[in-house]
Short mmCIF file of N, CA and C in Angstrom, two decimals:
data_model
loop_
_atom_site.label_atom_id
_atom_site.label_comp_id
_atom_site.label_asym_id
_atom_site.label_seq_id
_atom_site.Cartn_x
_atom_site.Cartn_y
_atom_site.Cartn_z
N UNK A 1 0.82 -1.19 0.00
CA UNK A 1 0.00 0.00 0.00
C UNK A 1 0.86 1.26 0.00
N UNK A 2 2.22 1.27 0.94
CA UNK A 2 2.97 2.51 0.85
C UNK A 2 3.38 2.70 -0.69
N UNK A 3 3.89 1.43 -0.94
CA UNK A 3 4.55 1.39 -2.55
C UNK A 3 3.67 2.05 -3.51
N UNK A 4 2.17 1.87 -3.39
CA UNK A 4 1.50 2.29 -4.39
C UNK A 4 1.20 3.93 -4.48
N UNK A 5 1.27 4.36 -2.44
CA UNK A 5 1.30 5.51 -2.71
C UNK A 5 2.29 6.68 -2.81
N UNK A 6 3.39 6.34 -2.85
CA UNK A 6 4.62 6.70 -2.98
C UNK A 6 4.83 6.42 -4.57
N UNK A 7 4.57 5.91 -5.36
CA UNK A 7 4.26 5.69 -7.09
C UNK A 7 3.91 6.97 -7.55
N UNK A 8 2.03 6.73 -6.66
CA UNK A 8 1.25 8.17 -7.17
C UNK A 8 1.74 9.01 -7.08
N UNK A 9 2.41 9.67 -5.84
CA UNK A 9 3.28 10.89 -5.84
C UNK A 9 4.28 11.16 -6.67
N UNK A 10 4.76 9.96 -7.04
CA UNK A 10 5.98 10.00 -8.00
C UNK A 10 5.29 10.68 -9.42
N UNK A 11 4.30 9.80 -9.67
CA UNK A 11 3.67 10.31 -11.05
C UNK A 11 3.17 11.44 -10.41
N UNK A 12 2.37 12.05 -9.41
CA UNK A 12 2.05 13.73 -9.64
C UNK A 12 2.94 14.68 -9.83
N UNK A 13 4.24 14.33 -9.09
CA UNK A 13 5.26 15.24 -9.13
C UNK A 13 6.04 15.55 -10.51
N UNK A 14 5.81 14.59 -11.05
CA UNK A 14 5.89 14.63 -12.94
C UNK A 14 5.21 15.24 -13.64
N UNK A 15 3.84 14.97 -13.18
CA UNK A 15 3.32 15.57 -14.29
C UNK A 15 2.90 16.79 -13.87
N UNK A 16 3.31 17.63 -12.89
CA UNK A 16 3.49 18.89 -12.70
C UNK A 16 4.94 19.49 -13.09
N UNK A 17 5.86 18.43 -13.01
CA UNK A 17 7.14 19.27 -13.87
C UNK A 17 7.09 19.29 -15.30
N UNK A 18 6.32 18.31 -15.76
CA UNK A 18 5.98 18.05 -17.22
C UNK A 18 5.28 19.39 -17.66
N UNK A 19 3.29 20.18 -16.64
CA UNK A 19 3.03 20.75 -16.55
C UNK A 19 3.55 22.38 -16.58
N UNK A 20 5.01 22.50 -16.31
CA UNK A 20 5.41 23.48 -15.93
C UNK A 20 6.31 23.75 -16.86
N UNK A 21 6.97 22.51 -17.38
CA UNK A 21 7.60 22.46 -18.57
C UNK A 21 6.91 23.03 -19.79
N UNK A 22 5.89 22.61 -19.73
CA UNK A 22 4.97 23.33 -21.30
C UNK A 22 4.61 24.34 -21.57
N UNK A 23 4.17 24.79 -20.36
CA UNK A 23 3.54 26.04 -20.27
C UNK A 23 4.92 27.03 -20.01
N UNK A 24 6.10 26.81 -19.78
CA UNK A 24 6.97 27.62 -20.27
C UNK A 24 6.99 27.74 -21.20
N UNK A 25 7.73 26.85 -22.14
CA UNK A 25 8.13 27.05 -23.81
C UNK A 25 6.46 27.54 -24.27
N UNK A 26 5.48 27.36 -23.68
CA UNK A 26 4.05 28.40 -24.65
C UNK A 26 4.44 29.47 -23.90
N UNK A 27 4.50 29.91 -22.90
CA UNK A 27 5.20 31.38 -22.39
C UNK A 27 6.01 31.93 -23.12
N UNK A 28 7.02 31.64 -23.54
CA UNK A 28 8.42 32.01 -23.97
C UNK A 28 7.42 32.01 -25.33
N UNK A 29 6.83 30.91 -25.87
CA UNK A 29 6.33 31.39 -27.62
C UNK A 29 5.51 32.44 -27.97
N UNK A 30 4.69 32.88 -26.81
CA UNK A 30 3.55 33.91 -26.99
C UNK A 30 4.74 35.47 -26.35
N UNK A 31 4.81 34.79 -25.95
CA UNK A 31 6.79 36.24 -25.76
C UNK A 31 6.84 36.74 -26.95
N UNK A 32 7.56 35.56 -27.90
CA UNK A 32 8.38 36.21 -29.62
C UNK A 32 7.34 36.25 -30.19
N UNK A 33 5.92 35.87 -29.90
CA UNK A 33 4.96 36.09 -31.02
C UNK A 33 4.55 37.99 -30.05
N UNK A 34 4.44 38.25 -29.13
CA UNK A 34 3.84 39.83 -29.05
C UNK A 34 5.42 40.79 -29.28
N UNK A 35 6.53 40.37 -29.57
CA UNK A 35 7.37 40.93 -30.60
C UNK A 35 7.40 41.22 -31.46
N UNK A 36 6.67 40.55 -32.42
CA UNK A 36 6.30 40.17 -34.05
C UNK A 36 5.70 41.12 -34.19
N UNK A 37 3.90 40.48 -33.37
CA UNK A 37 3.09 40.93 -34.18
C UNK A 37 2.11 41.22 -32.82
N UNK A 38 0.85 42.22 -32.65
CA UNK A 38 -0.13 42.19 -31.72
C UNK A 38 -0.87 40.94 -31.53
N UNK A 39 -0.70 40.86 -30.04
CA UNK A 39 -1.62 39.30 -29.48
C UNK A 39 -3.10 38.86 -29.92
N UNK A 40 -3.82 38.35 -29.88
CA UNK A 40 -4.99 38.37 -30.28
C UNK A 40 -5.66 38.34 -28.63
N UNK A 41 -6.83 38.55 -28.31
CA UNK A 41 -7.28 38.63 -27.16
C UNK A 41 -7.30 36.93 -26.24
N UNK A 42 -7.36 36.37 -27.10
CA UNK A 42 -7.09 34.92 -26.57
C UNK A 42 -5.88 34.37 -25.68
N UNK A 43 -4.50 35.15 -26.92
CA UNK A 43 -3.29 34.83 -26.50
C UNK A 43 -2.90 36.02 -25.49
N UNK A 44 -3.27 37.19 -25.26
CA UNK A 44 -3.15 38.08 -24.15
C UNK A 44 -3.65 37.11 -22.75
N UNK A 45 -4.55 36.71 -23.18
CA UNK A 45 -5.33 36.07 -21.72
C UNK A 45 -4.70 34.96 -21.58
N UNK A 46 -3.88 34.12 -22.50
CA UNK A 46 -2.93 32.98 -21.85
C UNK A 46 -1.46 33.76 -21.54
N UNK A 47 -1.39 34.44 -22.07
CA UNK A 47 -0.37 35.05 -21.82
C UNK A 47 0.06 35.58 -20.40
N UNK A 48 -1.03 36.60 -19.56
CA UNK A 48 -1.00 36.48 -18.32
C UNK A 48 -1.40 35.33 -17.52
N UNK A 49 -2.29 34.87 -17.42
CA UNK A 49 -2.38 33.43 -17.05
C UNK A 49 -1.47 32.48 -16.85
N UNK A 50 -0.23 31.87 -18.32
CA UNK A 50 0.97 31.78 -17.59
C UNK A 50 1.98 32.66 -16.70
N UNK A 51 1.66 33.65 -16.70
CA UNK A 51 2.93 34.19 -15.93
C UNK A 51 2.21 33.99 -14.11
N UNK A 52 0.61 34.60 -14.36
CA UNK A 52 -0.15 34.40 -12.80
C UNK A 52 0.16 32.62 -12.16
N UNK A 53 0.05 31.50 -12.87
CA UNK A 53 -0.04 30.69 -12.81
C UNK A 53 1.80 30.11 -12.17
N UNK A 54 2.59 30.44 -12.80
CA UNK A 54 3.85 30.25 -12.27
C UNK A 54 3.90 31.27 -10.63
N UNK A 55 3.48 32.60 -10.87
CA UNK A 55 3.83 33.38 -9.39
C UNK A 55 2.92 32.12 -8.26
N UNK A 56 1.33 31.52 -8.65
CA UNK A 56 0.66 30.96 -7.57
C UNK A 56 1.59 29.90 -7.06
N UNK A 57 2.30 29.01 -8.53
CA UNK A 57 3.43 27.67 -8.12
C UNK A 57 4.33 28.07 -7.22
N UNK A 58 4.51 28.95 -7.56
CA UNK A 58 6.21 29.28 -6.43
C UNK A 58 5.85 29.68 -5.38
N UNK A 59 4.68 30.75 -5.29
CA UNK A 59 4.55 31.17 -3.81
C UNK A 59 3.55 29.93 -3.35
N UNK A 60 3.19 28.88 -3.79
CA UNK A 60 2.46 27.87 -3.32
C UNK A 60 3.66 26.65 -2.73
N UNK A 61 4.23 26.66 -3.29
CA UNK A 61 5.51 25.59 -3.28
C UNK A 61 6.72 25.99 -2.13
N UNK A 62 6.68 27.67 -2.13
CA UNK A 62 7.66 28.29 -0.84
C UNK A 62 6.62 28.08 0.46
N UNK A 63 5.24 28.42 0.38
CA UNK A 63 4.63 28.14 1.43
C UNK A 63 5.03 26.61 1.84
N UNK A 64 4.71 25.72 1.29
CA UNK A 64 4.63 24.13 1.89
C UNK A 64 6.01 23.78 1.92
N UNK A 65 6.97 24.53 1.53
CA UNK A 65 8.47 23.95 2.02
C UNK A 65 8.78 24.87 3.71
N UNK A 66 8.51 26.39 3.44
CA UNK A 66 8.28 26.61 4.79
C UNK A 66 7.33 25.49 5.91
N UNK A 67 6.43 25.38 5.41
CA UNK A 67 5.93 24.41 6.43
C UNK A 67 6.22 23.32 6.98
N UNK A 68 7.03 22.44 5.96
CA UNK A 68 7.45 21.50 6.47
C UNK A 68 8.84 21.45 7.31
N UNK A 69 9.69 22.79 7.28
CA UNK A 69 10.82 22.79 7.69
C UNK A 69 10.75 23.42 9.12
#
């Protein structure tokens, strides 16, 4: 039973680095695309969204390491 749940964690903790992984490189692409050319209202709204979405990870992730230490 530990094994299985010590797995799951293994796979969540992936697929939130996986998660975080993607949504960078679309960060970084909607970057050189409002260089180019004007965003469309779609890509404005992912556009902040990734950046809000990384500040919640980190200050979510500094909270629960404070906590546990």
């Amino acid at each position: 039973m530990i094994a299985l749940v010590s797995l799951l964690e293994n796979i969540h903790e992936a697929s939130v680095l996986l998660l975080l992984l993607c949504s960078f490189f679309y960060y970084r692409h909607l970057k050189k695309l409002k260089r180019e050319r004007k965003l469309s209202s779609f890509e404005i709204t992912m556009f902040i969204l990734t950046q809000l979405a990384y500040l919640l990870w980190a200050g979510s992730y500094l909270l629960l390491f404070l906590d546990n230490h």
